[in-house]
Amino acid sequence: MSAPSPFIAPGVQFAWDSTSLGTFKDCPRKYFYTLIMGYRSRGESVHLRFGIHYHAGLETYDRLRAEGADHESALITTVHKLLTDTWDTNAEGESGPWISDHNSKTRENLIRSVVWYIEQFADDPAKTVILSNGKPAVELTFRFEVDENLVLSGHLDRVVEYLDGIYVMDRKTTGTTLSPYYFEQYDPSNQMTLYSLAAQVIYQAPVRGVIIDAAQIAVGFTRFARGLTYRTPDQLQEWLGFTKQWVASA
């Protein structure tokens, strides 16, 4: 079953995520071409595919660990999934490993990066929240109504208990050096503010902000760094007010 359309009429969007909102804020013309007209670049995006597999691998590990699996068995299952998911079959029925045309975002680097992340954070104090239905708060799709003309939607990687409270955890892959400057782009950020707001709706408790676990993907190495971006209740309400104005103008 396909996902419901975010449009109630041609050119009228009522369900917004951070991507569509950010696109409109950056350039209304770009928003028109990509979201309304549906124009896309030809061919597969290697960055998108790498990111999807990276998140899927870490989701598998997080879910298994939250369900009681030990580190070693969860890691083995995760690697097996990645090997399977990156084994392609073409239109002629020929199969083989995914061949990337990018020098660093390759199948080998994908699996290496997931394994190294898991090993680096094997004793991470951030623990997955268990929801009231008994399921781990991993890969949560959210959709909630703000008012009759606005629904906010998106996807959370993970919600965790960490040190002094509840946080959303978001994983990023990049080719950029992981300096303090890299993390400054998320404060402010539509995506991180929406995630903080959504987690409060789902978890029904105050959420302090977002933990950003970034992976710098290079040809010969993968480097990890963790940053935090906080959101106060006043900041969330202010963002929501401005968002309604942006949507009205769209």
PDB file of C-alpha atoms in Angstrom:
ATOM      1  CA  MET A   1       0.000   0.000   0.000  1.00  0.00           C
ATOM      2  CA  SER A   2       1.420   3.386  -0.993  1.00  0.00           C
ATOM      3  CA  ALA A   3       1.808   6.188   1.526  1.00  0.00           C
ATOM      4  CA  PRO A   4      -1.059   8.694   1.682  1.00  0.00           C
ATOM      5  CA  SER A   5      -0.568  11.850  -0.356  1.00  0.00           C
ATOM      6  CA  PRO A   6       0.408  14.988   1.594  1.00  0.00           C
ATOM      7  CA  PHE A   7      -1.782  17.007  -0.810  1.00  0.00           C
ATOM      8  CA  ILE A   8      -5.535  17.523  -0.560  1.00  0.00           C
ATOM      9  CA  ALA A   9      -5.761  19.291  -3.915  1.00  0.00           C
ATOM     10  CA  PRO A  10      -3.345  20.167  -6.728  1.00  0.00           C
ATOM     11  CA  GLY A  11      -0.747  22.465  -5.230  1.00  0.00           C
ATOM     12  CA  VAL A  12      -2.200  22.436  -1.699  1.00  0.00           C
ATOM     13  CA  GLN A  13      -0.004  20.589   0.793  1.00  0.00           C
ATOM     14  CA  PHE A  14      -1.383  19.869   4.253  1.00  0.00           C
ATOM     15  CA  ALA A  15       1.095  17.240   5.556  1.00  0.00           C
ATOM     16  CA  TRP A  16       4.590  18.670   5.921  1.00  0.00           C
ATOM     17  CA  ASP A  17       7.922  17.142   6.883  1.00  0.00           C
ATOM     18  CA  SER A  18      11.250  18.841   7.503  1.00  0.00           C
ATOM     19  CA  THR A  19      12.388  18.298   3.897  1.00  0.00           C
ATOM     20  CA  SER A  20       9.410  19.939   2.205  1.00  0.00           C
ATOM     21  CA  LEU A  21       9.346  22.772   4.752  1.00  0.00           C
ATOM     22  CA  GLY A  22      13.080  23.384   4.382  1.00  0.00           C
ATOM     23  CA  THR A  23      12.833  23.326   0.582  1.00  0.00           C
ATOM     24  CA  PHE A  24      10.094  25.966   0.604  1.00  0.00           C
ATOM     25  CA  LYS A  25      12.050  28.161   3.034  1.00  0.00           C
ATOM     26  CA  ASP A  26      15.187  27.896   0.888  1.00  0.00           C
ATOM     27  CA  CYS A  27      13.474  28.605  -2.431  1.00  0.00           C
ATOM     28  CA  PRO A  28       9.741  28.584  -3.262  1.00  0.00           C
ATOM     29  CA  ARG A  29      10.568  27.971  -6.932  1.00  0.00           C
ATOM     30  CA  LYS A  30      12.622  24.899  -6.049  1.00  0.00           C
ATOM     31  CA  TYR A  31       9.732  23.710  -3.859  1.00  0.00           C
ATOM     32  CA  PHE A  32       7.348  24.152  -6.817  1.00  0.00           C
ATOM     33  CA  TYR A  33       9.516  22.154  -9.205  1.00  0.00           C
ATOM     34  CA  THR A  34      10.388  19.293  -6.833  1.00  0.00           C
ATOM     35  CA  LEU A  35       7.302  18.913  -4.610  1.00  0.00           C
ATOM     36  CA  ILE A  36       4.470  20.190  -6.802  1.00  0.00           C
ATOM     37  CA  MET A  37       5.715  19.229 -10.278  1.00  0.00           C
ATOM     38  CA  GLY A  38       7.625  16.167  -9.059  1.00  0.00           C
ATOM     39  CA  TYR A  39      10.837  16.770 -11.004  1.00  0.00           C
ATOM     40  CA  ARG A  40      13.720  14.519  -9.949  1.00  0.00           C
ATOM     41  CA  SER A  41      17.255  13.928 -11.142  1.00  0.00           C
ATOM     42  CA  ARG A  42      17.769  10.858 -13.305  1.00  0.00           C
ATOM     43  CA  GLY A  43      19.382   7.747 -11.915  1.00  0.00           C
ATOM     44  CA  GLU A  44      19.934   6.457  -8.415  1.00  0.00           C
ATOM     45  CA  SER A  45      21.524   8.682  -5.776  1.00  0.00           C
ATOM     46  CA  VAL A  46      24.468   6.826  -4.254  1.00  0.00           C
ATOM     47  CA  HIS A  47      24.281   9.100  -1.202  1.00  0.00           C
ATOM     48  CA  LEU A  48      20.622   8.231  -0.652  1.00  0.00           C
ATOM     49  CA  ARG A  49      21.199   4.495  -1.066  1.00  0.00           C
ATOM     50  CA  PHE A  50      24.239   4.503   1.227  1.00  0.00           C
ATOM     51  CA  GLY A  51      22.282   6.412   3.875  1.00  0.00           C
ATOM     52  CA  ILE A  52      19.278   4.093   3.665  1.00  0.00           C
ATOM     53  CA  HIS A  53      21.429   0.979   4.140  1.00  0.00           C
ATOM     54  CA  TYR A  54      23.431   2.634   6.930  1.00  0.00           C
ATOM     55  CA  HIS A  55      20.279   3.484   8.869  1.00  0.00           C
ATOM     56  CA  ALA A  56      18.719   0.084   8.208  1.00  0.00           C
ATOM     57  CA  GLY A  57      21.795  -1.680   9.577  1.00  0.00           C
ATOM     58  CA  LEU A  58      21.870   0.366  12.770  1.00  0.00           C
ATOM     59  CA  GLU A  59      18.106  -0.019  13.175  1.00  0.00           C
ATOM     60  CA  THR A  60      18.509  -3.803  13.040  1.00  0.00           C
ATOM     61  CA  TYR A  61      21.196  -3.739  15.713  1.00  0.00           C
ATOM     62  CA  ASP A  62      19.308  -1.319  17.991  1.00  0.00           C
ATOM     63  CA  ARG A  63      16.106  -3.326  17.758  1.00  0.00           C
ATOM     64  CA  LEU A  64      17.798  -6.648  18.480  1.00  0.00           C
ATOM     65  CA  ARG A  65      19.680  -5.249  21.473  1.00  0.00           C
ATOM     66  CA  ALA A  66      16.510  -3.660  22.893  1.00  0.00           C
ATOM     67  CA  GLU A  67      14.778  -7.024  22.525  1.00  0.00           C
ATOM     68  CA  GLY A  68      17.473  -8.742  24.586  1.00  0.00           C
ATOM     69  CA  ALA A  69      19.987 -10.068  22.042  1.00  0.00           C
ATOM     70  CA  ASP A  70      23.660  -9.983  23.033  1.00  0.00           C
ATOM     71  CA  HIS A  71      26.147  -7.742  21.234  1.00  0.00           C
ATOM     72  CA  GLU A  72      27.827 -10.477  19.188  1.00  0.00           C
ATOM     73  CA  SER A  73      24.680 -12.113  17.813  1.00  0.00           C
ATOM     74  CA  ALA A  74      23.081  -8.737  17.036  1.00  0.00           C
ATOM     75  CA  LEU A  75      26.221  -7.660  15.169  1.00  0.00           C
ATOM     76  CA  ILE A  76      26.319 -10.866  13.109  1.00  0.00           C
ATOM     77  CA  THR A  77      22.644 -10.516  12.162  1.00  0.00           C
ATOM     78  CA  THR A  78      23.213  -6.881  11.197  1.00  0.00           C
ATOM     79  CA  VAL A  79      26.151  -7.687   8.906  1.00  0.00           C
ATOM     80  CA  HIS A  80      24.193 -10.532   7.294  1.00  0.00           C
ATOM     81  CA  LYS A  81      21.317  -8.144   6.575  1.00  0.00           C
ATOM     82  CA  LEU A  82      23.646  -5.588   4.990  1.00  0.00           C
ATOM     83  CA  LEU A  83      25.303  -8.229   2.805  1.00  0.00           C
ATOM     84  CA  THR A  84      21.881  -9.450   1.667  1.00  0.00           C
ATOM     85  CA  ASP A  85      20.404  -5.990   1.090  1.00  0.00           C
ATOM     86  CA  THR A  86      23.364  -4.898  -1.038  1.00  0.00           C
ATOM     87  CA  TRP A  87      23.264  -7.966  -3.299  1.00  0.00           C
ATOM     88  CA  ASP A  88      21.635  -6.722  -6.491  1.00  0.00           C
ATOM     89  CA  THR A  89      19.808  -8.385  -9.369  1.00  0.00           C
ATOM     90  CA  ASN A  90      19.614  -6.546 -12.694  1.00  0.00           C
ATOM     91  CA  ALA A  91      16.915  -6.601 -15.369  1.00  0.00           C
ATOM     92  CA  GLU A  92      18.586  -9.563 -17.075  1.00  0.00           C
ATOM     93  CA  GLY A  93      18.428 -11.631 -13.895  1.00  0.00           C
ATOM     94  CA  GLU A  94      22.160 -11.406 -13.213  1.00  0.00           C
ATOM     95  CA  SER A  95      23.097 -10.925  -9.570  1.00  0.00           C
ATOM     96  CA  GLY A  96      26.107  -9.632  -7.712  1.00  0.00           C
ATOM     97  CA  PRO A  97      27.287  -7.171  -5.048  1.00  0.00           C
ATOM     98  CA  TRP A  98      26.230  -3.547  -5.279  1.00  0.00           C
ATOM     99  CA  ILE A  99      28.749  -1.637  -7.399  1.00  0.00           C
ATOM    100  CA  SER A 100      28.934   2.022  -6.432  1.00  0.00           C
ATOM    101  CA  ASP A 101      30.296   4.731  -8.705  1.00  0.00           C
ATOM    102  CA  HIS A 102      31.405   6.767  -5.666  1.00  0.00           C
ATOM    103  CA  ASN A 103      34.958   6.476  -4.354  1.00  0.00           C
ATOM    104  CA  SER A 104      34.050   6.321  -0.653  1.00  0.00           C
ATOM    105  CA  LYS A 105      30.358   5.386  -0.420  1.00  0.00           C
ATOM    106  CA  THR A 106      30.827   1.785  -1.421  1.00  0.00           C
ATOM    107  CA  ARG A 107      29.495  -1.557  -0.214  1.00  0.00           C
ATOM    108  CA  GLU A 108      32.712  -2.332   1.653  1.00  0.00           C
ATOM    109  CA  ASN A 109      32.798   1.066   3.357  1.00  0.00           C
ATOM    110  CA  LEU A 110      29.127   0.779   4.242  1.00  0.00           C
ATOM    111  CA  ILE A 111      29.580  -2.474   6.139  1.00  0.00           C
ATOM    112  CA  ARG A 112      32.829  -1.286   7.704  1.00  0.00           C
ATOM    113  CA  SER A 113      31.207   1.941   8.885  1.00  0.00           C
ATOM    114  CA  VAL A 114      28.255   0.161  10.490  1.00  0.00           C
ATOM    115  CA  VAL A 115      30.512  -2.355  12.243  1.00  0.00           C
ATOM    116  CA  TRP A 116      32.901   0.348  13.490  1.00  0.00           C
ATOM    117  CA  TYR A 117      30.013   2.485  14.754  1.00  0.00           C
ATOM    118  CA  ILE A 118      28.543  -0.467  16.649  1.00  0.00           C
ATOM    119  CA  GLU A 119      31.916  -1.345  18.155  1.00  0.00           C
ATOM    120  CA  GLN A 120      32.694   2.256  19.130  1.00  0.00           C
ATOM    121  CA  PHE A 121      29.352   2.678  20.885  1.00  0.00           C
ATOM    122  CA  ALA A 122      29.010  -0.847  22.253  1.00  0.00           C
ATOM    123  CA  ASP A 123      28.966   0.513  25.826  1.00  0.00           C
ATOM    124  CA  ASP A 124      27.024   3.657  24.972  1.00  0.00           C
ATOM    125  CA  PRO A 125      25.185   5.171  27.971  1.00  0.00           C
ATOM    126  CA  ALA A 126      22.352   6.125  25.561  1.00  0.00           C
ATOM    127  CA  LYS A 127      19.717   3.407  25.979  1.00  0.00           C
ATOM    128  CA  THR A 128      16.742   2.858  23.699  1.00  0.00           C
ATOM    129  CA  VAL A 129      13.428   3.921  25.228  1.00  0.00           C
ATOM    130  CA  ILE A 130      10.800   1.182  25.450  1.00  0.00           C
ATOM    131  CA  LEU A 131       7.370   2.497  24.504  1.00  0.00           C
ATOM    132  CA  SER A 132       4.158   1.805  26.400  1.00  0.00           C
ATOM    133  CA  ASN A 133       3.291  -0.945  23.895  1.00  0.00           C
ATOM    134  CA  GLY A 134       6.493  -2.777  24.829  1.00  0.00           C
ATOM    135  CA  LYS A 135       8.282  -2.047  21.547  1.00  0.00           C
ATOM    136  CA  PRO A 136      11.652  -0.258  21.305  1.00  0.00           C
ATOM    137  CA  ALA A 137      11.538   3.369  20.131  1.00  0.00           C
ATOM    138  CA  VAL A 138      13.475   2.665  16.927  1.00  0.00           C
ATOM    139  CA  GLU A 139      12.608   3.842  13.397  1.00  0.00           C
ATOM    140  CA  LEU A 140       9.396   5.580  14.418  1.00  0.00           C
ATOM    141  CA  THR A 141       7.233   7.104  11.724  1.00  0.00           C
ATOM    142  CA  PHE A 142       5.200   9.980  13.128  1.00  0.00           C
ATOM    143  CA  ARG A 143       2.245  11.961  11.859  1.00  0.00           C
ATOM    144  CA  PHE A 144       0.264  14.314  14.075  1.00  0.00           C
ATOM    145  CA  GLU A 145      -2.244  17.093  13.532  1.00  0.00           C
ATOM    146  CA  VAL A 146      -1.348  20.614  14.612  1.00  0.00           C
ATOM    147  CA  ASP A 147      -4.620  22.145  13.413  1.00  0.00           C
ATOM    148  CA  GLU A 148      -7.189  21.424  10.700  1.00  0.00           C
ATOM    149  CA  ASN A 149      -4.890  22.760   7.984  1.00  0.00           C
ATOM    150  CA  LEU A 150      -1.561  21.359   9.137  1.00  0.00           C
ATOM    151  CA  VAL A 151      -0.199  17.874   9.788  1.00  0.00           C
ATOM    152  CA  LEU A 152       3.466  17.317  10.629  1.00  0.00           C
ATOM    153  CA  SER A 153       5.127  14.044   9.701  1.00  0.00           C
ATOM    154  CA  GLY A 154       8.523  12.395   9.518  1.00  0.00           C
ATOM    155  CA  HIS A 155      10.727   9.625  10.818  1.00  0.00           C
ATOM    156  CA  LEU A 156      12.800   9.272  13.990  1.00  0.00           C
ATOM    157  CA  ASP A 157      15.866   7.025  14.032  1.00  0.00           C
ATOM    158  CA  ARG A 158      15.672   6.362  17.750  1.00  0.00           C
ATOM    159  CA  VAL A 159      14.527   7.817  21.088  1.00  0.00           C
ATOM    160  CA  VAL A 160      16.942   7.274  23.990  1.00  0.00           C
ATOM    161  CA  GLU A 161      17.497   7.881  27.661  1.00  0.00           C
ATOM    162  CA  TYR A 162      20.848   9.648  27.950  1.00  0.00           C
ATOM    163  CA  LEU A 163      22.481  11.158  31.029  1.00  0.00           C
ATOM    164  CA  ASP A 164      20.084  13.941  32.037  1.00  0.00           C
ATOM    165  CA  GLY A 165      16.930  13.113  30.096  1.00  0.00           C
ATOM    166  CA  ILE A 166      15.178  11.903  26.960  1.00  0.00           C
ATOM    167  CA  TYR A 167      16.624  12.665  23.519  1.00  0.00           C
ATOM    168  CA  VAL A 168      16.012  11.831  19.903  1.00  0.00           C
ATOM    169  CA  MET A 169      19.072  10.202  18.314  1.00  0.00           C
ATOM    170  CA  ASP A 170      19.724  10.957  14.662  1.00  0.00           C
ATOM    171  CA  ARG A 171      22.483   9.364  12.569  1.00  0.00           C
ATOM    172  CA  LYS A 172      24.171  11.269   9.749  1.00  0.00           C
ATOM    173  CA  THR A 173      26.732  10.280   7.118  1.00  0.00           C
ATOM    174  CA  THR A 174      28.897  12.943   5.508  1.00  0.00           C
ATOM    175  CA  GLY A 175      32.159  13.551   3.709  1.00  0.00           C
ATOM    176  CA  THR A 176      32.679  16.722   5.755  1.00  0.00           C
ATOM    177  CA  THR A 177      35.270  16.969   8.529  1.00  0.00           C
ATOM    178  CA  LEU A 178      33.544  16.530  11.898  1.00  0.00           C
ATOM    179  CA  SER A 179      34.463  19.813  13.574  1.00  0.00           C
ATOM    180  CA  PRO A 180      32.290  21.975  15.849  1.00  0.00           C
ATOM    181  CA  TYR A 181      31.395  23.917  12.701  1.00  0.00           C
ATOM    182  CA  TYR A 182      29.703  20.803  11.273  1.00  0.00           C
ATOM    183  CA  PHE A 183      27.323  20.523  14.241  1.00  0.00           C
ATOM    184  CA  GLU A 184      26.494  24.252  14.233  1.00  0.00           C
ATOM    185  CA  GLN A 185      24.303  23.712  11.152  1.00  0.00           C
ATOM    186  CA  TYR A 186      21.753  21.931  13.353  1.00  0.00           C
ATOM    187  CA  ASP A 187      21.141  24.877  15.657  1.00  0.00           C
ATOM    188  CA  PRO A 188      18.695  26.100  14.507  1.00  0.00           C
ATOM    189  CA  SER A 189      17.337  23.375  12.222  1.00  0.00           C
ATOM    190  CA  ASN A 190      13.836  22.542  10.995  1.00  0.00           C
ATOM    191  CA  GLN A 191      14.605  18.842  11.145  1.00  0.00           C
ATOM    192  CA  MET A 192      15.957  18.742  14.693  1.00  0.00           C
ATOM    193  CA  THR A 193      13.252  21.032  16.058  1.00  0.00           C
ATOM    194  CA  LEU A 194      10.519  18.936  14.447  1.00  0.00           C
ATOM    195  CA  TYR A 195      12.119  15.755  15.810  1.00  0.00           C
ATOM    196  CA  SER A 196      12.174  17.186  19.329  1.00  0.00           C
ATOM    197  CA  LEU A 197       8.529  18.188  19.051  1.00  0.00           C
ATOM    198  CA  ALA A 198       7.462  14.845  17.566  1.00  0.00           C
ATOM    199  CA  ALA A 199       9.256  12.829  20.249  1.00  0.00           C
ATOM    200  CA  GLN A 200       7.348  14.705  22.938  1.00  0.00           C
ATOM    201  CA  VAL A 201       4.070  13.834  21.213  1.00  0.00           C
ATOM    202  CA  ILE A 202       5.049  10.151  20.894  1.00  0.00           C
ATOM    203  CA  TYR A 203       6.690   9.729  24.282  1.00  0.00           C
ATOM    204  CA  GLN A 204       4.364  12.170  26.088  1.00  0.00           C
ATOM    205  CA  ALA A 205       7.228  13.507  28.178  1.00  0.00           C
ATOM    206  CA  PRO A 206       9.708  16.404  27.886  1.00  0.00           C
ATOM    207  CA  VAL A 207      12.470  15.793  25.342  1.00  0.00           C
ATOM    208  CA  ARG A 208      15.644  17.818  25.774  1.00  0.00           C
ATOM    209  CA  GLY A 209      16.770  17.786  22.157  1.00  0.00           C
ATOM    210  CA  VAL A 210      18.605  15.657  19.611  1.00  0.00           C
ATOM    211  CA  ILE A 211      21.820  13.646  19.812  1.00  0.00           C
ATOM    212  CA  ILE A 212      23.532  13.762  16.413  1.00  0.00           C
ATOM    213  CA  ASP A 213      25.864  10.846  15.751  1.00  0.00           C
ATOM    214  CA  ALA A 214      27.777  11.783  12.603  1.00  0.00           C
ATOM    215  CA  ALA A 215      29.973   9.480  10.538  1.00  0.00           C
ATOM    216  CA  GLN A 216      32.610  10.986   8.261  1.00  0.00           C
ATOM    217  CA  ILE A 217      32.925   8.528   5.372  1.00  0.00           C
ATOM    218  CA  ALA A 218      36.281   8.572   3.579  1.00  0.00           C
ATOM    219  CA  VAL A 219      38.146   6.195   1.274  1.00  0.00           C
ATOM    220  CA  GLY A 220      40.452   4.810   3.945  1.00  0.00           C
ATOM    221  CA  PHE A 221      38.601   5.488   7.201  1.00  0.00           C
ATOM    222  CA  THR A 222      35.321   6.263   8.921  1.00  0.00           C
ATOM    223  CA  ARG A 223      35.403   8.747  11.795  1.00  0.00           C
ATOM    224  CA  PHE A 224      32.588   9.319  14.294  1.00  0.00           C
ATOM    225  CA  ALA A 225      31.625  12.292  16.448  1.00  0.00           C
ATOM    226  CA  ARG A 226      28.665  13.068  18.662  1.00  0.00           C
ATOM    227  CA  GLY A 227      26.984  16.445  19.020  1.00  0.00           C
ATOM    228  CA  LEU A 228      23.914  17.625  20.909  1.00  0.00           C
ATOM    229  CA  THR A 229      21.401  20.301  20.028  1.00  0.00           C
ATOM    230  CA  TYR A 230      18.879  21.371  22.659  1.00  0.00           C
ATOM    231  CA  ARG A 231      15.345  22.705  22.352  1.00  0.00           C
ATOM    232  CA  THR A 232      13.393  24.443  25.104  1.00  0.00           C
ATOM    233  CA  PRO A 233       9.568  24.402  25.256  1.00  0.00           C
ATOM    234  CA  ASP A 234       9.552  28.101  24.277  1.00  0.00           C
ATOM    235  CA  GLN A 235      11.727  27.396  21.237  1.00  0.00           C
ATOM    236  CA  LEU A 236       9.397  24.594  20.140  1.00  0.00           C
ATOM    237  CA  GLN A 237       6.334  26.815  20.426  1.00  0.00           C
ATOM    238  CA  GLU A 238       8.051  29.666  18.594  1.00  0.00           C
ATOM    239  CA  TRP A 239       9.080  27.319  15.768  1.00  0.00           C
ATOM    240  CA  LEU A 240       5.540  25.949  15.533  1.00  0.00           C
ATOM    241  CA  GLY A 241       4.127  29.467  15.259  1.00  0.00           C
ATOM    242  CA  PHE A 242       6.519  30.418  12.459  1.00  0.00           C
ATOM    243  CA  THR A 243       5.873  27.092  10.712  1.00  0.00           C
ATOM    244  CA  LYS A 244       2.148  27.886  10.526  1.00  0.00           C
ATOM    245  CA  GLN A 245       3.026  31.190   8.881  1.00  0.00           C
ATOM    246  CA  TRP A 246       5.301  29.515   6.317  1.00  0.00           C
ATOM    247  CA  VAL A 247       2.653  26.928   5.481  1.00  0.00           C
ATOM    248  CA  ALA A 248       0.022  29.641   5.092  1.00  0.00           C
ATOM    249  CA  SER A 249       2.239  31.496   2.635  1.00  0.00           C
ATOM    250  CA  ALA A 250       2.948  28.276   0.709  1.00  0.00           C
TER     251      ALA A 250
END
